[in-house]
Tab-separated table of C-alpha atoms in Angstrom:
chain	number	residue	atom	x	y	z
A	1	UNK	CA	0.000	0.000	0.000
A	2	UNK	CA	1.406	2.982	-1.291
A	3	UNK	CA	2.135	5.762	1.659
A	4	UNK	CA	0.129	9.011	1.367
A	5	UNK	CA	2.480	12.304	2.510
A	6	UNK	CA	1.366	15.922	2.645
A	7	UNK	CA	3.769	18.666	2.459
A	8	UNK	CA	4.052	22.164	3.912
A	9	UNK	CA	6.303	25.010	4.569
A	10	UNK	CA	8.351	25.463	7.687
A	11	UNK	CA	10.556	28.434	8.683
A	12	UNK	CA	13.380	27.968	11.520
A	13	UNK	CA	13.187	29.112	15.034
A	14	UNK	CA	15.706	29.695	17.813
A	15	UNK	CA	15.067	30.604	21.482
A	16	UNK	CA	17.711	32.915	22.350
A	17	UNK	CA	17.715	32.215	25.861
A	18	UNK	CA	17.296	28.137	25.958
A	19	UNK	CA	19.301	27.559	22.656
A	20	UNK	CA	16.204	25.484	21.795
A	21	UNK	CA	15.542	24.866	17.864
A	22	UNK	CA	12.093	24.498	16.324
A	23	UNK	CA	10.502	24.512	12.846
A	24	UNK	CA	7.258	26.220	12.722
A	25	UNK	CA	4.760	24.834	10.206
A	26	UNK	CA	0.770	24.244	9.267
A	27	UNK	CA	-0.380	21.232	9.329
A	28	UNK	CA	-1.270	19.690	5.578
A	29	UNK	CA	-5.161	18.573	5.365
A	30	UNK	CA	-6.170	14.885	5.434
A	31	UNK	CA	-9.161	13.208	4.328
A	32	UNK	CA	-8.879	10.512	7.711
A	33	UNK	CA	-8.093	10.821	10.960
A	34	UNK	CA	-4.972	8.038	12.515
A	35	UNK	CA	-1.263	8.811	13.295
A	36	UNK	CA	0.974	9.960	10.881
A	37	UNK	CA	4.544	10.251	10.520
A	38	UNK	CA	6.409	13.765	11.270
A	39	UNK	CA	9.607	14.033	9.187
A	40	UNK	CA	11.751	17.210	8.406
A	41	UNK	CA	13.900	17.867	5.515
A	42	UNK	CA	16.245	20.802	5.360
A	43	UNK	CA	17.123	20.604	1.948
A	44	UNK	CA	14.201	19.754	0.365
A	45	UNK	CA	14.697	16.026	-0.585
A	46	UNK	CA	16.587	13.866	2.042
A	47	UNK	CA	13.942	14.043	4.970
A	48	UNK	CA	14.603	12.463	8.827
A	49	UNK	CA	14.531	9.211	9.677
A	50	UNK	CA	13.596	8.897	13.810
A	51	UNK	CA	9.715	8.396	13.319
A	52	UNK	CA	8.083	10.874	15.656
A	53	UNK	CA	4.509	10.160	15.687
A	54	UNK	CA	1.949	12.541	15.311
A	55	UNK	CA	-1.797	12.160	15.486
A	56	UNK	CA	-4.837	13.455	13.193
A	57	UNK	CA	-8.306	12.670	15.086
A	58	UNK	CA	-12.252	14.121	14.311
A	59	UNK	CA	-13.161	17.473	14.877
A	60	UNK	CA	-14.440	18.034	18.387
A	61	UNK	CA	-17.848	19.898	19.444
A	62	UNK	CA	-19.179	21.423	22.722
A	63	UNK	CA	-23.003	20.937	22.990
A	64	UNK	CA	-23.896	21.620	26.179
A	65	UNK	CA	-22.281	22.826	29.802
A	66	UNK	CA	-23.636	21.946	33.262
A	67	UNK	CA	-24.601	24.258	35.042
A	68	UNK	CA	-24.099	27.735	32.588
A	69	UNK	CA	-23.145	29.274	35.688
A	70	UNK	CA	-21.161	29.425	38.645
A	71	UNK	CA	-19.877	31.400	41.686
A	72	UNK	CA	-16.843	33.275	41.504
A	73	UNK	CA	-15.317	31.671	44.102
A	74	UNK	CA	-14.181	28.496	42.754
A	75	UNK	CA	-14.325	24.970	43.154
A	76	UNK	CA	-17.758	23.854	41.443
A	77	UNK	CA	-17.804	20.846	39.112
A	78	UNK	CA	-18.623	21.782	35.852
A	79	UNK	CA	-19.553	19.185	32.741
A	80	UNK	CA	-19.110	19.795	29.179
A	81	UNK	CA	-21.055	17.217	26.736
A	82	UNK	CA	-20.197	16.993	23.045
A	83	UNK	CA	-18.917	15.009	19.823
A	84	UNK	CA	-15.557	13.636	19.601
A	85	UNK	CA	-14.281	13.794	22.877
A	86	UNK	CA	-11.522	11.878	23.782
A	87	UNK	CA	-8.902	11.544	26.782
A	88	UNK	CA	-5.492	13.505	26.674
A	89	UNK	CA	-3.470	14.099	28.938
A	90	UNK	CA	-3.237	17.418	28.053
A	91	UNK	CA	-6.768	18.543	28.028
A	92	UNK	CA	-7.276	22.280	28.367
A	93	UNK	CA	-10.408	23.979	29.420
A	94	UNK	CA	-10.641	28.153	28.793
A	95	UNK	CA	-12.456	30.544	30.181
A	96	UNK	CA	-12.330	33.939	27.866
A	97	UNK	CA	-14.111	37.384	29.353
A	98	UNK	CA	-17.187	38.304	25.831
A	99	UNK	CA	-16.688	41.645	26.547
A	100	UNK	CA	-13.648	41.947	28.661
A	101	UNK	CA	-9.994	41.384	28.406
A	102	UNK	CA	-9.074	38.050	30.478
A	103	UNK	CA	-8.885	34.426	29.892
A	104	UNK	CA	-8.729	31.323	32.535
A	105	UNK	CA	-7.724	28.057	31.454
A	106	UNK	CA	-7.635	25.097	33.943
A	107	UNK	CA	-6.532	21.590	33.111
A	108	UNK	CA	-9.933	19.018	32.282
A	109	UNK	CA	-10.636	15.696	32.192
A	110	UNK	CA	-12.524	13.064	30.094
A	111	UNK	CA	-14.730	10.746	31.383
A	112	UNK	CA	-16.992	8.352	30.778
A	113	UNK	CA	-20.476	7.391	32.447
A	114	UNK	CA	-22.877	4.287	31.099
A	115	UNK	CA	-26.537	6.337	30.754
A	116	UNK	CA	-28.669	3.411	29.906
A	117	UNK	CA	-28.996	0.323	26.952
A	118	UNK	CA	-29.980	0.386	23.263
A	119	UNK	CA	-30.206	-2.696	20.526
A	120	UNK	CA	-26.749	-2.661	18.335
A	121	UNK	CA	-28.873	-2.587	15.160
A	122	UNK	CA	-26.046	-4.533	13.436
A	123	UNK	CA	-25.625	-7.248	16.219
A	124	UNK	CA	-29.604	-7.000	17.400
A	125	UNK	CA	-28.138	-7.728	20.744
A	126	UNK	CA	-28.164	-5.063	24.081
A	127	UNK	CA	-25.178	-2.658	24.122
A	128	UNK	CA	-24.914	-0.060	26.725
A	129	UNK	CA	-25.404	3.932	26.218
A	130	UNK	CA	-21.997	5.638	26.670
A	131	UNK	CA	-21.783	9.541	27.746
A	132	UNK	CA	-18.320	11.292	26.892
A	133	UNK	CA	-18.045	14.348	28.480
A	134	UNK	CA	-14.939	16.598	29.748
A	135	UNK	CA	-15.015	17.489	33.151
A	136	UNK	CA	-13.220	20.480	35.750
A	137	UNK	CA	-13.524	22.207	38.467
A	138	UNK	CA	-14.426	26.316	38.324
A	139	UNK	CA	-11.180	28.535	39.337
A	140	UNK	CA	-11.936	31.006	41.853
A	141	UNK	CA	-11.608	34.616	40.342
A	142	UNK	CA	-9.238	37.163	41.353
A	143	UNK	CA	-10.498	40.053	43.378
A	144	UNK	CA	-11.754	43.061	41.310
A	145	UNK	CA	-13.151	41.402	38.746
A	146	UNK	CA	-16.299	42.972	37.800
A	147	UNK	CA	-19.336	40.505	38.313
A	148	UNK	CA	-21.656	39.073	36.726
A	149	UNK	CA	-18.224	38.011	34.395
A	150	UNK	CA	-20.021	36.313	31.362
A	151	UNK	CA	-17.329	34.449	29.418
A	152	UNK	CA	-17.043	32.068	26.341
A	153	UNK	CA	-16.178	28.103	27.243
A	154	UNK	CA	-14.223	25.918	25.318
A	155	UNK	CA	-12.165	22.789	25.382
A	156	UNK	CA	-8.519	22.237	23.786
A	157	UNK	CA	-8.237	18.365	23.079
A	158	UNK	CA	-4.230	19.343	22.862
A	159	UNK	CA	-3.916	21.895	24.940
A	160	UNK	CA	-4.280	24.187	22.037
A	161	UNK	CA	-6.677	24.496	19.474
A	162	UNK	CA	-9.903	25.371	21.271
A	163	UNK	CA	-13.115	24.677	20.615
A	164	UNK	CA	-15.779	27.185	22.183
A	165	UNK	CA	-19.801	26.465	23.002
A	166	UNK	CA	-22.214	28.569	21.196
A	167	UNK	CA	-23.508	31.215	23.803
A	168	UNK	CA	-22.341	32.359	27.521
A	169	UNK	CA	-20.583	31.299	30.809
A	170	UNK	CA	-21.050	33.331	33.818
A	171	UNK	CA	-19.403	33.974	36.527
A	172	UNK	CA	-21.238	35.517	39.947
A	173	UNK	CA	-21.715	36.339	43.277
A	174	UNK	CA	-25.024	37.822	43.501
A	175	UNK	CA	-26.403	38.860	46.821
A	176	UNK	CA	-29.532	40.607	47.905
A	177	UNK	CA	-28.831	44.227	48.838
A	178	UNK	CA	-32.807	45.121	49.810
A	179	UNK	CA	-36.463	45.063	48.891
A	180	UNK	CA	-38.755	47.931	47.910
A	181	UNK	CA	-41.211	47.805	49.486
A	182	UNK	CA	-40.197	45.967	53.028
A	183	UNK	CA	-43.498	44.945	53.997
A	184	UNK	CA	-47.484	44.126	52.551
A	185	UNK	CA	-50.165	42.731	53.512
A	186	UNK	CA	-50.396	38.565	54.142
A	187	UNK	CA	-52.380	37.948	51.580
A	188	UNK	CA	-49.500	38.413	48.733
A	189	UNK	CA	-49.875	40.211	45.247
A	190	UNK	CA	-47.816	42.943	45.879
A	191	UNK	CA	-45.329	43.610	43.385
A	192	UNK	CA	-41.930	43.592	45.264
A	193	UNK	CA	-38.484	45.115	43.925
A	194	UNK	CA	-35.402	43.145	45.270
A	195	UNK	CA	-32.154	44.724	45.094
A	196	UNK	CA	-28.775	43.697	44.249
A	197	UNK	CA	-25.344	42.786	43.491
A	198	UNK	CA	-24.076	40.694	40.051
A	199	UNK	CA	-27.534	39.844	38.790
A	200	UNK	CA	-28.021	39.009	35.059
A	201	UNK	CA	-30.692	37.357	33.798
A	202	UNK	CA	-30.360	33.293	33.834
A	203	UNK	CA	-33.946	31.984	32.569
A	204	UNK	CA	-34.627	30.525	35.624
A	205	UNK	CA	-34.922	33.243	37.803
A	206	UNK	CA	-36.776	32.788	41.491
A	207	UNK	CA	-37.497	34.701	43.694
A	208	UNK	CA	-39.152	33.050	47.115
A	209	UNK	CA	-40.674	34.391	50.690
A	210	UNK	CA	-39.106	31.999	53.649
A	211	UNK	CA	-41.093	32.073	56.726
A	212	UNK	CA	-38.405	31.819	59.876
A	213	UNK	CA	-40.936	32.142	62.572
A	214	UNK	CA	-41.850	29.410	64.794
A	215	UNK	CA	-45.254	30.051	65.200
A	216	UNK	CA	-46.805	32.461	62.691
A	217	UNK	CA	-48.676	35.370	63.202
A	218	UNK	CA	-52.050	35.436	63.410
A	219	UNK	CA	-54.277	38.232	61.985
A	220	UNK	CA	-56.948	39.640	64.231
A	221	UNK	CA	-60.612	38.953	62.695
A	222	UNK	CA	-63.144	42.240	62.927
């Protein structure tokens, strides 16, 4: 079977400092993902020999992250579903300000959960339903950081070339500053206006009454 090369231009590097040598190049187009062969030719026809290995593999998507938002302080799981997910070991996850300077980027990993069975339509026998999904934890922001921070998420299979989700990641720390009025009568309807810090407007927004008293109070009849 007759070997299939691609070809592109490289120009030499030198880190001044380290001595280190690289040369930068594209990477040619394929019509199939696998591992290829990286080889280097300095002259144009007699190419290296030492067989470092480089790999090709499907374009990755980001569907869907759980939950689309977060505190600011750090330390939440967050879950990112999609196509062509696989594990690396150096899996990237970035978190880039929409309309601020700033990025995050935190290391991720890939797992796997079994979701439930299906009939291989090939084998007409019981297979089990696999869910890929990358998972890491939230960083904690630095102070000063004006909140809510809504930022773009996306994962780098190596490290590198990132692919974002389509719409927003926020980051908050919303609190409850006061309410306009501060009191109404028991029998609700009263349209109340609740003030605060680093709201924004999730789609799911609640507002609820929590009654702290032990033994409620009773309103006098006439």
């Amino acid at each position: 079977k007759k070997a299939v090369t691609r070809a592109a231009v490289g120009t030499f590097e030198e880190d001044l400092e380290t001595g280190e040598q690289y040369v930068i190049c594209k990477t040619p187009r394929f019509a199939q993902t696998g591992p290829v062969t990286v080889e280097v030719s300095m002259t144009g026809q007699a190419f290296t020999d030492n067989k470092q290995q480089y790999t090709y593999y499907p374009e990755p998507t980001v569907s869907r992250v759980t939950p689309g938002y977060v505190w600011s302080g750090g330390g939440e799981l967050i879950e990112l579903d999609g196509s062509n997910l696989f594990n690396s070991d150096r899996l990237k996850v970035r978190f880039k300000g929409k309309s601020s300077k700033g990025e995050i980027v935190v290391p991720g990993k890939f797992k796997t959960m079994v979701t439930g069975q299906e009939i291989n339509e090939e084998t007409e026998e019981m297979q089990d339903v696999i869910r890929k999904y990358i998972a890491c934890k939230a960083p904690a922001l630095e102070a000063g950081v004006a909140l809510p921070w809504e930022t773009k998420i996306s994962v780098a299979l190596n490290g590198i070339d990132f692919k974002s989700l389509e719409g927003g990641f926020i980051f908050h720390d919303f609190k409850i500053g006061g309410v306009e009025p501060r009191s109404s009568p028991y029998s609700g309807g009263v349209e109340v206006k609740i003030v605060g810090d680093s709201f924004f407007d999730s789609g799911k927004l609640i507002a609820r009454m929590r009654w702290d008293h032990m033994e409620p109070v009773v309103a006098e009849k006439e």
